[in-house]
Structures are given as structure tokens and as C-alpha cells.
């Protein structure tokens, strides 16, 4: 699932930002339960809301990636 598909999902907003040697991927899932697993070239995101769940895979650029979740907002930082 791409960032565009996440953004089209009910109550979700996703964006990708580039700042020199760092790229940020931010997705707001509101009140949903969100978990993320960062692999070498992708992040697997699982979202559970109202008894339903969906899983998405976000392709990551090359570099060291770290993921943070705070109040339903997923932030993935990739240093290049």
C-alpha cells in the first residue's frame, strides 16, 4: 500500500518530506492502534480500528530508518 492509499483510507493522512540528508514519512491514523516493523527497504504498518485491521507496506529509501508512534501519528525517519 502506498502513501496515497493510506491517505485515501478513512481518517488517515500521509506525507513524505525530504530535508537534505534526511527523509521523513508521516502518517496520522487518529485513534487507531498502530504498529510498525522496519525492515531494510520497507516498513510494515498494521492498523487496527473498530474491530477491523489493514496492513500496508511502505517502501523506504536507502539509509538507516527509525520509526516512532505517538498518539496515532507514525513518523519514520530515514537518514541517508
Short mmCIF file of N, CA, C and O in Angstrom, two decimals:
data_model
loop_
_atom_site.label_atom_id
_atom_site.label_comp_id
_atom_site.label_asym_id
_atom_site.label_seq_id
_atom_site.Cartn_x
_atom_site.Cartn_y
_atom_site.Cartn_z
N UNK A 1 0.85 -1.16 0.00
CA UNK A 1 0.00 0.00 0.00
C UNK A 1 0.90 1.23 0.00
O UNK A 1 1.86 1.31 0.74
N UNK A 2 0.59 2.18 -0.83
CA UNK A 2 1.41 3.39 -0.94
C UNK A 2 0.91 4.45 0.04
O UNK A 2 -0.15 4.31 0.64
N UNK A 3 1.68 5.52 0.16
CA UNK A 3 1.23 6.62 1.00
C UNK A 3 -0.09 7.19 0.49
O UNK A 3 -0.93 7.59 1.26
N UNK A 4 -0.27 7.20 -0.82
CA UNK A 4 -1.51 7.69 -1.40
C UNK A 4 -2.69 6.83 -0.95
O UNK A 4 -3.73 7.35 -0.59
N UNK A 5 -2.52 5.52 -0.93
CA UNK A 5 -3.61 4.63 -0.48
C UNK A 5 -3.89 4.82 1.00
O UNK A 5 -5.02 4.77 1.43
N UNK A 6 -2.85 5.03 1.81
CA UNK A 6 -3.07 5.29 3.23
C UNK A 6 -3.87 6.57 3.39
O UNK A 6 -4.81 6.63 4.18
N UNK A 7 -3.53 7.60 2.63
CA UNK A 7 -4.24 8.87 2.71
C UNK A 7 -5.70 8.73 2.31
O UNK A 7 -6.55 9.46 2.80
N UNK A 8 -6.00 7.81 1.41
CA UNK A 8 -7.37 7.61 0.96
C UNK A 8 -8.18 6.81 1.96
O UNK A 8 -9.40 6.81 1.92
N UNK A 9 -7.50 6.11 2.89
CA UNK A 9 -8.21 5.33 3.89
C UNK A 9 -8.88 6.29 4.87
O UNK A 9 -8.37 7.36 5.17
N UNK A 10 -10.02 5.90 5.36
CA UNK A 10 -10.80 6.72 6.27
C UNK A 10 -9.96 7.34 7.39
O UNK A 10 -9.25 6.67 8.10
N UNK A 11 -10.02 8.65 7.53
CA UNK A 11 -9.38 9.41 8.61
C UNK A 11 -7.86 9.29 8.64
O UNK A 11 -7.26 9.46 9.70
N UNK A 12 -7.21 9.01 7.55
CA UNK A 12 -5.75 8.90 7.54
C UNK A 12 -5.15 9.94 6.61
O UNK A 12 -5.67 10.21 5.54
N UNK A 13 -4.05 10.52 7.05
CA UNK A 13 -3.31 11.49 6.24
C UNK A 13 -1.85 11.05 6.23
O UNK A 13 -1.29 10.74 7.28
N UNK A 14 -1.23 10.99 5.06
CA UNK A 14 0.16 10.55 4.97
C UNK A 14 0.93 11.50 4.05
O UNK A 14 0.41 11.93 3.02
N UNK A 15 2.16 11.79 4.45
CA UNK A 15 3.01 12.68 3.66
C UNK A 15 4.46 12.21 3.73
O UNK A 15 4.87 11.56 4.67
N UNK A 16 5.22 12.61 2.72
CA UNK A 16 6.65 12.31 2.65
C UNK A 16 7.39 13.65 2.49
O UNK A 16 7.03 14.46 1.66
N UNK A 17 8.40 13.87 3.35
CA UNK A 17 9.17 15.11 3.33
C UNK A 17 10.65 14.80 3.15
O UNK A 17 11.13 13.82 3.70
N UNK A 18 11.36 15.65 2.42
CA UNK A 18 12.81 15.49 2.25
C UNK A 18 13.50 16.74 2.77
O UNK A 18 13.15 17.86 2.40
N UNK A 19 14.47 16.53 3.66
CA UNK A 19 15.26 17.61 4.25
C UNK A 19 16.73 17.28 4.10
O UNK A 19 17.31 16.62 4.96
N UNK A 20 17.35 17.71 3.04
CA UNK A 20 18.76 17.47 2.83
C UNK A 20 19.13 16.00 2.88
O UNK A 20 18.83 15.25 1.97
N UNK A 21 19.76 15.58 3.97
CA UNK A 21 20.20 14.19 4.10
C UNK A 21 19.24 13.32 4.89
O UNK A 21 19.58 12.23 5.32
N UNK A 22 18.01 13.80 5.09
CA UNK A 22 17.01 13.03 5.85
C UNK A 22 15.67 13.06 5.13
O UNK A 22 15.30 14.07 4.54
N UNK A 23 14.97 11.95 5.20
CA UNK A 23 13.63 11.87 4.64
C UNK A 23 12.68 11.46 5.76
O UNK A 23 12.99 10.56 6.55
N UNK A 24 11.53 12.13 5.85
CA UNK A 24 10.51 11.80 6.84
C UNK A 24 9.26 11.30 6.15
O UNK A 24 8.83 11.86 5.15
N UNK A 25 8.70 10.25 6.71
CA UNK A 25 7.42 9.73 6.25
C UNK A 25 6.50 9.82 7.46
O UNK A 25 6.81 9.28 8.53
N UNK A 26 5.38 10.55 7.31
CA UNK A 26 4.49 10.79 8.43
C UNK A 26 3.08 10.38 8.02
O UNK A 26 2.59 10.76 6.96
N UNK A 27 2.42 9.60 8.89
CA UNK A 27 1.04 9.18 8.64
C UNK A 27 0.25 9.32 9.93
O UNK A 27 0.69 8.85 10.98
N UNK A 28 -0.89 9.98 9.86
CA UNK A 28 -1.75 10.19 11.02
C UNK A 28 -2.93 9.24 10.92
O UNK A 28 -3.75 9.34 10.02
N UNK A 29 -3.02 8.31 11.88
CA UNK A 29 -4.08 7.31 11.89
C UNK A 29 -5.14 7.60 12.94
O UNK A 29 -5.98 6.75 13.23
N UNK A 30 -5.10 8.75 13.56
CA UNK A 30 -6.11 9.12 14.54
C UNK A 30 -6.09 8.21 15.75
O UNK A 30 -5.05 7.97 16.34
N UNK A 31 -7.25 7.69 16.10
CA UNK A 31 -7.40 6.89 17.32
C UNK A 31 -7.13 5.40 17.11
O UNK A 31 -7.34 4.61 18.02
N UNK A 32 -6.67 5.01 15.94
CA UNK A 32 -6.43 3.59 15.64
C UNK A 32 -5.21 3.08 16.41
O UNK A 32 -4.33 3.84 16.78
N UNK A 33 -5.17 1.76 16.64
CA UNK A 33 -3.98 1.10 17.17
C UNK A 33 -3.04 0.86 16.00
O UNK A 33 -3.43 0.24 15.00
N UNK A 34 -1.81 1.32 16.11
CA UNK A 34 -0.86 1.22 15.01
C UNK A 34 0.40 0.54 15.51
O UNK A 34 0.89 0.82 16.60
N UNK A 35 0.93 -0.38 14.70
CA UNK A 35 2.23 -0.98 14.98
C UNK A 35 3.03 -0.97 13.69
O UNK A 35 2.47 -0.98 12.59
N UNK A 36 4.36 -0.93 13.83
CA UNK A 36 5.22 -0.85 12.66
C UNK A 36 6.45 -1.71 12.87
O UNK A 36 6.95 -1.83 13.99
N UNK A 37 6.89 -2.33 11.79
CA UNK A 37 8.12 -3.12 11.79
C UNK A 37 8.97 -2.61 10.64
O UNK A 37 8.54 -2.66 9.48
N UNK A 38 10.14 -2.06 10.95
CA UNK A 38 11.02 -1.50 9.92
C UNK A 38 12.00 -2.56 9.47
O UNK A 38 12.74 -3.12 10.28
N UNK A 39 12.00 -2.83 8.16
CA UNK A 39 12.94 -3.76 7.54
C UNK A 39 13.99 -2.94 6.80
O UNK A 39 14.02 -1.72 6.91
N UNK A 40 14.85 -3.58 6.04
CA UNK A 40 15.90 -2.87 5.32
C UNK A 40 15.36 -1.84 4.33
O UNK A 40 15.81 -0.71 4.28
N UNK A 41 14.38 -2.23 3.52
CA UNK A 41 13.90 -1.36 2.46
C UNK A 41 12.40 -1.08 2.53
O UNK A 41 11.83 -0.53 1.60
N UNK A 42 11.75 -1.48 3.63
CA UNK A 42 10.31 -1.28 3.75
C UNK A 42 9.89 -1.21 5.21
O UNK A 42 10.60 -1.71 6.09
N UNK A 43 8.76 -0.59 5.44
CA UNK A 43 8.14 -0.58 6.77
C UNK A 43 6.78 -1.26 6.63
O UNK A 43 6.00 -0.93 5.73
N UNK A 44 6.53 -2.23 7.49
CA UNK A 44 5.24 -2.93 7.51
C UNK A 44 4.40 -2.27 8.60
O UNK A 44 4.79 -2.28 9.77
N UNK A 45 3.26 -1.70 8.22
CA UNK A 45 2.40 -0.99 9.15
C UNK A 45 1.09 -1.75 9.28
O UNK A 45 0.46 -2.09 8.28
N UNK A 46 0.69 -2.03 10.53
CA UNK A 46 -0.58 -2.70 10.80
C UNK A 46 -1.44 -1.74 11.59
O UNK A 46 -1.02 -1.21 12.63
N UNK A 47 -2.66 -1.49 11.09
CA UNK A 47 -3.58 -0.55 11.72
C UNK A 47 -4.85 -1.30 12.10
O UNK A 47 -5.43 -2.00 11.28
N UNK A 48 -5.26 -1.17 13.36
CA UNK A 48 -6.49 -1.78 13.84
C UNK A 48 -7.42 -0.68 14.33
O UNK A 48 -7.03 0.15 15.15
N UNK A 49 -8.64 -0.69 13.79
CA UNK A 49 -9.63 0.32 14.16
C UNK A 49 -11.03 -0.30 14.07
O UNK A 49 -11.37 -0.93 13.08
N UNK A 50 -11.81 -0.13 15.11
CA UNK A 50 -13.20 -0.59 15.13
C UNK A 50 -13.33 -2.07 14.78
O UNK A 50 -14.22 -2.47 14.03
N UNK A 51 -12.44 -2.89 15.29
CA UNK A 51 -12.50 -4.33 15.05
C UNK A 51 -12.00 -4.77 13.69
O UNK A 51 -12.02 -5.94 13.37
N UNK A 52 -11.59 -3.85 12.86
CA UNK A 52 -11.05 -4.17 11.54
C UNK A 52 -9.57 -3.84 11.52
O UNK A 52 -9.10 -2.98 12.27
N UNK A 53 -8.82 -4.51 10.66
CA UNK A 53 -7.40 -4.19 10.55
C UNK A 53 -6.99 -4.20 9.08
O UNK A 53 -7.61 -4.87 8.25
N UNK A 54 -5.97 -3.41 8.80
CA UNK A 54 -5.37 -3.47 7.48
C UNK A 54 -3.87 -3.34 7.63
O UNK A 54 -3.37 -2.78 8.60
N UNK A 55 -3.16 -3.92 6.70
CA UNK A 55 -1.70 -3.93 6.71
C UNK A 55 -1.21 -3.24 5.45
O UNK A 55 -1.78 -3.42 4.38
N UNK A 56 -0.18 -2.44 5.60
CA UNK A 56 0.40 -1.78 4.43
C UNK A 56 1.91 -1.87 4.48
O UNK A 56 2.50 -2.03 5.55
N UNK A 57 2.51 -1.79 3.32
CA UNK A 57 3.96 -1.81 3.21
C UNK A 57 4.38 -0.50 2.56
O UNK A 57 3.89 -0.14 1.50
N UNK A 58 5.27 0.22 3.23
CA UNK A 58 5.76 1.49 2.71
C UNK A 58 7.21 1.29 2.30
O UNK A 58 8.04 0.89 3.13
N UNK A 59 7.51 1.55 1.04
CA UNK A 59 8.89 1.44 0.57
C UNK A 59 9.71 2.57 1.16
O UNK A 59 9.27 3.72 1.19
N UNK A 60 10.90 2.23 1.65
CA UNK A 60 11.78 3.21 2.27
C UNK A 60 13.00 3.45 1.39
O UNK A 60 13.48 2.53 0.74
N UNK A 61 13.50 4.67 1.39
CA UNK A 61 14.75 4.92 0.66
C UNK A 61 15.91 4.26 1.40
O UNK A 61 15.78 3.86 2.56
N UNK A 62 17.03 4.16 0.73
CA UNK A 62 18.21 3.55 1.34
C UNK A 62 18.72 4.42 2.48
O UNK A 62 18.77 5.64 2.38
N UNK A 63 19.06 3.79 3.60
CA UNK A 63 19.59 4.51 4.75
C UNK A 63 19.09 3.90 6.05
O UNK A 63 18.33 2.93 6.05
N UNK A 64 19.53 4.48 7.16
CA UNK A 64 19.12 4.00 8.48
C UNK A 64 17.74 4.56 8.80
O UNK A 64 17.54 5.78 8.80
N UNK A 65 16.79 3.66 9.11
CA UNK A 65 15.42 4.09 9.38
C UNK A 65 15.05 3.81 10.83
O UNK A 65 15.43 2.79 11.40
N UNK A 66 14.32 4.77 11.42
CA UNK A 66 13.77 4.62 12.76
C UNK A 66 12.31 5.02 12.70
O UNK A 66 11.95 5.99 12.02
N UNK A 67 11.47 4.30 13.44
CA UNK A 67 10.04 4.60 13.45
C UNK A 67 9.60 4.96 14.86
O UNK A 67 10.08 4.39 15.84
N UNK A 68 8.68 5.93 14.93
CA UNK A 68 8.11 6.39 16.19
C UNK A 68 6.60 6.50 16.03
O UNK A 68 6.13 6.91 14.98
N UNK A 69 5.86 6.13 17.07
CA UNK A 69 4.40 6.28 17.06
C UNK A 69 4.03 7.06 18.31
O UNK A 69 4.41 6.69 19.42
N UNK A 70 3.28 8.15 18.11
CA UNK A 70 2.83 8.96 19.23
C UNK A 70 1.42 9.45 18.94
O UNK A 70 1.20 10.18 17.97
N UNK A 71 0.48 9.04 19.79
CA UNK A 71 -0.93 9.44 19.64
C UNK A 71 -1.49 9.18 18.25
O UNK A 71 -2.17 10.02 17.67
N UNK A 72 -1.19 8.03 17.68
CA UNK A 72 -1.72 7.66 16.38
C UNK A 72 -0.97 8.22 15.19
O UNK A 72 -1.35 8.01 14.05
N UNK A 73 0.12 8.97 15.44
CA UNK A 73 0.91 9.53 14.36
C UNK A 73 2.19 8.70 14.22
O UNK A 73 2.99 8.62 15.14
N UNK A 74 2.36 8.12 13.05
CA UNK A 74 3.54 7.33 12.74
C UNK A 74 4.54 8.23 12.02
O UNK A 74 4.21 8.87 11.03
N UNK A 75 5.77 8.26 12.53
CA UNK A 75 6.85 9.01 11.89
C UNK A 75 8.00 8.05 11.63
O UNK A 75 8.44 7.37 12.54
N UNK A 76 8.45 8.00 10.39
CA UNK A 76 9.60 7.19 10.03
C UNK A 76 10.68 8.15 9.53
O UNK A 76 10.45 8.90 8.59
N UNK A 77 11.83 8.13 10.21
CA UNK A 77 12.96 8.97 9.82
C UNK A 77 14.00 8.09 9.13
O UNK A 77 14.39 7.07 9.66
N UNK A 78 14.42 8.52 7.96
CA UNK A 78 15.44 7.78 7.22
C UNK A 78 16.60 8.71 6.94
O UNK A 78 16.46 9.70 6.21
N UNK A 79 17.75 8.43 7.57
CA UNK A 79 18.98 9.19 7.32
C UNK A 79 19.74 8.57 6.18
O UNK A 79 19.89 7.36 6.10
N UNK A 80 20.20 9.41 5.28
CA UNK A 80 20.88 8.88 4.09
C UNK A 80 22.35 9.07 4.14
O UNK A 80 22.97 9.80 4.72
#
